[in-house]
PDB file of N, CA and C in Angstrom:
ATOM      1  N   MET P   1     -60.652  17.494 -34.804  1.00 74.00           N
ATOM      2  CA  MET P   1     -61.049  18.531 -33.873  1.00 74.00           C
ATOM      3  C   MET P   1     -61.991  19.527 -34.556  1.00 74.00           C
ATOM      4  N   LEU P   2     -61.739  19.763 -35.816  1.00 80.00           N
ATOM      5  CA  LEU P   2     -62.623  20.662 -36.547  1.00 80.00           C
ATOM      6  C   LEU P   2     -64.017  20.054 -36.655  1.00 80.00           C
ATOM      7  N   GLY P   3     -64.077  18.741 -36.738  1.00 86.00           N
ATOM      8  CA  GLY P   3     -65.371  18.055 -36.770  1.00 86.00           C
ATOM      9  C   GLY P   3     -66.174  18.285 -35.498  1.00 86.00           C
ATOM     10  N   TRP P   4     -65.500  18.286 -34.360  1.00 83.00           N
ATOM     11  CA  TRP P   4     -66.185  18.561 -33.096  1.00 83.00           C
ATOM     12  C   TRP P   4     -66.721  19.983 -33.060  1.00 83.00           C
ATOM     13  N   ALA P   5     -65.934  20.928 -33.555  1.00 82.00           N
ATOM     14  CA  ALA P   5     -66.381  22.322 -33.575  1.00 82.00           C
ATOM     15  C   ALA P   5     -67.625  22.474 -34.449  1.00 82.00           C
ATOM     16  N   ILE P   6     -67.618  21.820 -35.595  1.00 85.00           N
ATOM     17  CA  ILE P   6     -68.786  21.882 -36.478  1.00 85.00           C
ATOM     18  C   ILE P   6     -69.991  21.216 -35.832  1.00 85.00           C
ATOM     19  N   THR P   7     -69.767  20.105 -35.130  1.00 88.00           N
ATOM     20  CA  THR P   7     -70.862  19.422 -34.439  1.00 88.00           C
ATOM     21  C   THR P   7     -71.509  20.324 -33.399  1.00 88.00           C
ATOM     22  N   PHE P   8     -70.690  20.978 -32.584  1.00 84.00           N
ATOM     23  CA  PHE P   8     -71.245  21.869 -31.568  1.00 84.00           C
ATOM     24  C   PHE P   8     -71.925  23.080 -32.195  1.00 84.00           C
ATOM     25  N   LEU P   9     -71.420  23.545 -33.325  1.00 85.00           N
ATOM     26  CA  LEU P   9     -72.064  24.647 -34.022  1.00 85.00           C
ATOM     27  C   LEU P   9     -73.448  24.241 -34.526  1.00 85.00           C
ATOM     28  N   VAL P  10     -73.554  23.044 -35.067  1.00 89.00           N
ATOM     29  CA  VAL P  10     -74.856  22.555 -35.541  1.00 89.00           C
ATOM     30  C   VAL P  10     -75.820  22.387 -34.374  1.00 89.00           C
ATOM     31  N   ILE P  11     -75.333  21.876 -33.254  1.00 87.00           N
ATOM     32  CA  ILE P  11     -76.181  21.743 -32.055  1.00 87.00           C
ATOM     33  C   ILE P  11     -76.662  23.116 -31.613  1.00 87.00           C
ATOM     34  N   ALA P  12     -75.782  24.096 -31.641  1.00 87.00           N
ATOM     35  CA  ALA P  12     -76.158  25.455 -31.242  1.00 87.00           C
ATOM     36  C   ALA P  12     -77.224  26.018 -32.174  1.00 87.00           C
ATOM     37  N   LEU P  13     -77.065  25.801 -33.466  1.00 88.00           N
ATOM     38  CA  LEU P  13     -78.051  26.312 -34.420  1.00 88.00           C
ATOM     39  C   LEU P  13     -79.412  25.649 -34.242  1.00 88.00           C
ATOM     40  N   ILE P  14     -79.425  24.340 -34.059  1.00 90.00           N
ATOM     41  CA  ILE P  14     -80.688  23.628 -33.868  1.00 90.00           C
ATOM     42  C   ILE P  14     -81.347  24.063 -32.563  1.00 90.00           C
ATOM     43  N   ALA P  15     -80.573  24.171 -31.501  1.00 89.00           N
ATOM     44  CA  ALA P  15     -81.126  24.585 -30.211  1.00 89.00           C
ATOM     45  C   ALA P  15     -81.657  26.017 -30.287  1.00 89.00           C
ATOM     46  N   GLY P  16     -80.975  26.871 -31.021  1.00 87.00           N
ATOM     47  CA  GLY P  16     -81.441  28.248 -31.183  1.00 87.00           C
ATOM     48  C   GLY P  16     -82.749  28.326 -31.931  1.00 87.00           C
ATOM     49  N   VAL P  17     -82.884  27.522 -32.972  1.00 89.00           N
ATOM     50  CA  VAL P  17     -84.126  27.501 -33.750  1.00 89.00           C
ATOM     51  C   VAL P  17     -85.284  26.982 -32.901  1.00 89.00           C
ATOM     52  N   LEU P  18     -85.008  26.000 -32.059  1.00 88.00           N
ATOM     53  CA  LEU P  18     -86.062  25.414 -31.231  1.00 88.00           C
ATOM     54  C   LEU P  18     -86.356  26.231 -29.973  1.00 88.00           C
ATOM     55  N   GLY P  19     -85.567  27.262 -29.716  1.00 87.00           N
ATOM     56  CA  GLY P  19     -85.850  28.148 -28.598  1.00 87.00           C
ATOM     57  C   GLY P  19     -85.111  27.837 -27.310  1.00 87.00           C
ATOM     58  N   PHE P  20     -84.132  26.970 -27.357  1.00 88.00           N
ATOM     59  CA  PHE P  20     -83.351  26.648 -26.165  1.00 88.00           C
ATOM     60  C   PHE P  20     -82.130  27.561 -26.129  1.00 88.00           C
ATOM     61  N   GLY P  21     -82.310  28.758 -25.612  1.00 85.00           N
ATOM     62  CA  GLY P  21     -81.264  29.776 -25.645  1.00 85.00           C
ATOM     63  C   GLY P  21     -80.036  29.422 -24.846  1.00 85.00           C
ATOM     64  N   GLY P  22     -80.219  28.841 -23.676  1.00 88.00           N
ATOM     65  CA  GLY P  22     -79.071  28.499 -22.834  1.00 88.00           C
ATOM     66  C   GLY P  22     -78.199  27.439 -23.454  1.00 88.00           C
ATOM     67  N   ILE P  23     -78.831  26.410 -23.980  1.00 86.00           N
ATOM     68  CA  ILE P  23     -78.085  25.338 -24.622  1.00 86.00           C
ATOM     69  C   ILE P  23     -77.394  25.864 -25.876  1.00 86.00           C
ATOM     70  N   ALA P  24     -78.081  26.717 -26.619  1.00 87.00           N
ATOM     71  CA  ALA P  24     -77.500  27.275 -27.839  1.00 87.00           C
ATOM     72  C   ALA P  24     -76.270  28.114 -27.515  1.00 87.00           C
ATOM     73  N   ALA P  25     -76.358  28.928 -26.484  1.00 88.00           N
ATOM     74  CA  ALA P  25     -75.222  29.773 -26.109  1.00 88.00           C
ATOM     75  C   ALA P  25     -74.042  28.930 -25.632  1.00 88.00           C
ATOM     76  N   ALA P  26     -74.327  27.909 -24.841  1.00 88.00           N
ATOM     77  CA  ALA P  26     -73.253  27.045 -24.348  1.00 88.00           C
ATOM     78  C   ALA P  26     -72.591  26.295 -25.495  1.00 88.00           C
ATOM     79  N   SER P  27     -73.370  25.759 -26.401  1.00 87.00           N
ATOM     80  CA  SER P  27     -72.815  25.018 -27.534  1.00 87.00           C
ATOM     81  C   SER P  27     -72.011  25.927 -28.447  1.00 87.00           C
ATOM     82  N   ALA P  28     -72.484  27.133 -28.661  1.00 87.00           N
ATOM     83  CA  ALA P  28     -71.743  28.077 -29.495  1.00 87.00           C
ATOM     84  C   ALA P  28     -70.420  28.447 -28.833  1.00 87.00           C
ATOM     85  N   GLY P  29     -70.434  28.626 -27.528  1.00 89.00           N
ATOM     86  CA  GLY P  29     -69.198  28.935 -26.809  1.00 89.00           C
ATOM     87  C   GLY P  29     -68.187  27.804 -26.896  1.00 89.00           C
ATOM     88  N   ILE P  30     -68.661  26.580 -26.737  1.00 89.00           N
ATOM     89  CA  ILE P  30     -67.775  25.417 -26.846  1.00 89.00           C
ATOM     90  C   ILE P  30     -67.223  25.308 -28.258  1.00 89.00           C
ATOM     91  N   ALA P  31     -68.078  25.535 -29.252  1.00 88.00           N
ATOM     92  CA  ALA P  31     -67.637  25.461 -30.649  1.00 88.00           C
ATOM     93  C   ALA P  31     -66.551  26.495 -30.935  1.00 88.00           C
ATOM     94  N   LYS P  32     -66.699  27.702 -30.400  1.00 90.00           N
ATOM     95  CA  LYS P  32     -65.692  28.736 -30.620  1.00 90.00           C
ATOM     96  C   LYS P  32     -64.365  28.355 -29.977  1.00 90.00           C
ATOM     97  N   ILE P  33     -64.415  27.839 -28.761  1.00 92.00           N
ATOM     98  CA  ILE P  33     -63.185  27.451 -28.064  1.00 92.00           C
ATOM     99  C   ILE P  33     -62.472  26.344 -28.828  1.00 92.00           C
ATOM    100  N   ILE P  34     -63.204  25.314 -29.242  1.00 90.00           N
ATOM    101  CA  ILE P  34     -62.590  24.209 -29.967  1.00 90.00           C
ATOM    102  C   ILE P  34     -62.027  24.687 -31.299  1.00 90.00           C
ATOM    103  N   PHE P  35     -62.726  25.601 -31.973  1.00 90.00           N
ATOM    104  CA  PHE P  35     -62.237  26.115 -33.249  1.00 90.00           C
ATOM    105  C   PHE P  35     -60.936  26.885 -33.055  1.00 90.00           C
ATOM    106  N   TYR P  36     -60.846  27.715 -32.025  1.00 94.00           N
ATOM    107  CA  TYR P  36     -59.622  28.471 -31.775  1.00 94.00           C
ATOM    108  C   TYR P  36     -58.460  27.537 -31.434  1.00 94.00           C
ATOM    109  N   VAL P  37     -58.724  26.494 -30.663  1.00 93.00           N
ATOM    110  CA  VAL P  37     -57.677  25.521 -30.348  1.00 93.00           C
ATOM    111  C   VAL P  37     -57.201  24.842 -31.635  1.00 93.00           C
ATOM    112  N   PHE P  38     -58.157  24.494 -32.515  1.00 93.00           N
ATOM    113  CA  PHE P  38     -57.801  23.882 -33.791  1.00 93.00           C
ATOM    114  C   PHE P  38     -56.903  24.810 -34.602  1.00 93.00           C
ATOM    115  N   ILE P  39     -57.264  26.073 -34.703  1.00 94.00           N
ATOM    116  CA  ILE P  39     -56.469  27.029 -35.482  1.00 94.00           C
ATOM    117  C   ILE P  39     -55.064  27.159 -34.901  1.00 94.00           C
ATOM    118  N   ILE P  40     -54.945  27.243 -33.583  1.00 95.00           N
ATOM    119  CA  ILE P  40     -53.632  27.374 -32.941  1.00 95.00           C
ATOM    120  C   ILE P  40     -52.773  26.150 -33.210  1.00 95.00           C
ATOM    121  N   LEU P  41     -53.351  24.953 -33.064  1.00 93.00           N
ATOM    122  CA  LEU P  41     -52.588  23.738 -33.319  1.00 93.00           C
ATOM    123  C   LEU P  41     -52.201  23.615 -34.794  1.00 93.00           C
ATOM    124  N   PHE P  42     -53.074  24.051 -35.683  1.00 93.00           N
ATOM    125  CA  PHE P  42     -52.776  24.019 -37.114  1.00 93.00           C
ATOM    126  C   PHE P  42     -51.598  24.926 -37.441  1.00 93.00           C
ATOM    127  N   VAL P  43     -51.596  26.120 -36.880  1.00 94.00           N
ATOM    128  CA  VAL P  43     -50.491  27.058 -37.128  1.00 94.00           C
ATOM    129  C   VAL P  43     -49.183  26.513 -36.563  1.00 94.00           C
ATOM    130  N   ILE P  44     -49.225  25.938 -35.377  1.00 95.00           N
ATOM    131  CA  ILE P  44     -48.028  25.350 -34.772  1.00 95.00           C
ATOM    132  C   ILE P  44     -47.493  24.220 -35.643  1.00 95.00           C
ATOM    133  N   ALA P  45     -48.394  23.385 -36.174  1.00 91.00           N
ATOM    134  CA  ALA P  45     -47.976  22.283 -37.036  1.00 91.00           C
ATOM    135  C   ALA P  45     -47.343  22.799 -38.323  1.00 91.00           C
ATOM    136  N   MET P  46     -47.901  23.855 -38.890  1.00 89.00           N
ATOM    137  CA  MET P  46     -47.333  24.417 -40.118  1.00 89.00           C
ATOM    138  C   MET P  46     -45.959  25.029 -39.864  1.00 89.00           C
ATOM    139  N   ILE P  47     -45.793  25.698 -38.737  1.00 91.00           N
ATOM    140  CA  ILE P  47     -44.488  26.280 -38.383  1.00 91.00           C
ATOM    141  C   ILE P  47     -43.468  25.177 -38.148  1.00 91.00           C
ATOM    142  N   ALA P  48     -43.853  24.128 -37.436  1.00 90.00           N
ATOM    143  CA  ALA P  48     -42.934  23.025 -37.167  1.00 90.00           C
ATOM    144  C   ALA P  48     -42.526  22.342 -38.464  1.00 90.00           C
ATOM    145  N   ARG P  49     -43.465  22.193 -39.384  1.00 88.00           N
ATOM    146  CA  ARG P  49     -43.151  21.562 -40.676  1.00 88.00           C
ATOM    147  C   ARG P  49     -42.191  22.444 -41.478  1.00 88.00           C
ATOM    148  N   ALA P  50     -42.387  23.754 -41.441  1.00 87.00           N
ATOM    149  CA  ALA P  50     -41.505  24.661 -42.170  1.00 87.00           C
ATOM    150  C   ALA P  50     -40.099  24.688 -41.571  1.00 87.00           C
ATOM    151  N   VAL P  51     -40.014  24.611 -40.252  1.00 90.00           N
ATOM    152  CA  VAL P  51     -38.706  24.614 -39.580  1.00 90.00           C
ATOM    153  C   VAL P  51     -37.915  23.369 -39.941  1.00 90.00           C
ATOM    154  N   ARG P  52     -38.602  22.235 -40.094  1.00 88.00           N
ATOM    155  CA  ARG P  52     -37.923  21.001 -40.457  1.00 88.00           C
ATOM    156  C   ARG P  52     -37.493  20.969 -41.922  1.00 88.00           C
ATOM    157  N   GLY P  53     -37.910  21.967 -42.699  1.00 82.00           N
ATOM    158  CA  GLY P  53     -37.458  22.064 -44.073  1.00 82.00           C
ATOM    159  C   GLY P  53     -38.410  21.510 -45.106  1.00 82.00           C
ATOM    160  N   LYS P  54     -39.579  21.040 -44.689  1.00 70.00           N
ATOM    161  CA  LYS P  54     -40.544  20.516 -45.650  1.00 70.00           C
ATOM    162  C   LYS P  54     -41.500  21.658 -46.041  1.00 70.00           C
ATOM    163  N   PRO P  55     -41.814  21.783 -47.310  1.00 65.00           N
ATOM    164  CA  PRO P  55     -42.752  22.846 -47.707  1.00 65.00           C
ATOM    165  C   PRO P  55     -44.164  22.533 -47.246  1.00 65.00           C
ATOM    166  N   PRO P  56     -44.936  23.563 -46.914  1.00 62.00           N
ATOM    167  CA  PRO P  56     -46.317  23.326 -46.503  1.00 62.00           C
ATOM    168  C   PRO P  56     -47.129  22.736 -47.648  1.00 62.00           C
ATOM    169  N   VAL P  57     -48.034  21.898 -47.308  1.00 65.00           N
ATOM    170  CA  VAL P  57     -48.855  21.218 -48.313  1.00 65.00           C
ATOM    171  C   VAL P  57     -50.043  22.059 -48.673  1.00 65.00           C
TER     172      VAL P  57
END
């Protein structure tokens, strides 16, 4: 999922450099949403692992 966020971020940067403002804004927005979802799922996974008694890696 982090790979998708980075992909959309790169698309946003390239589109911004080339002058496609709408596409750049949309791609940046999608990248932010995917990144936040990734962070939330990562934290949930770490909490679940700690509750089961395994130390975080």
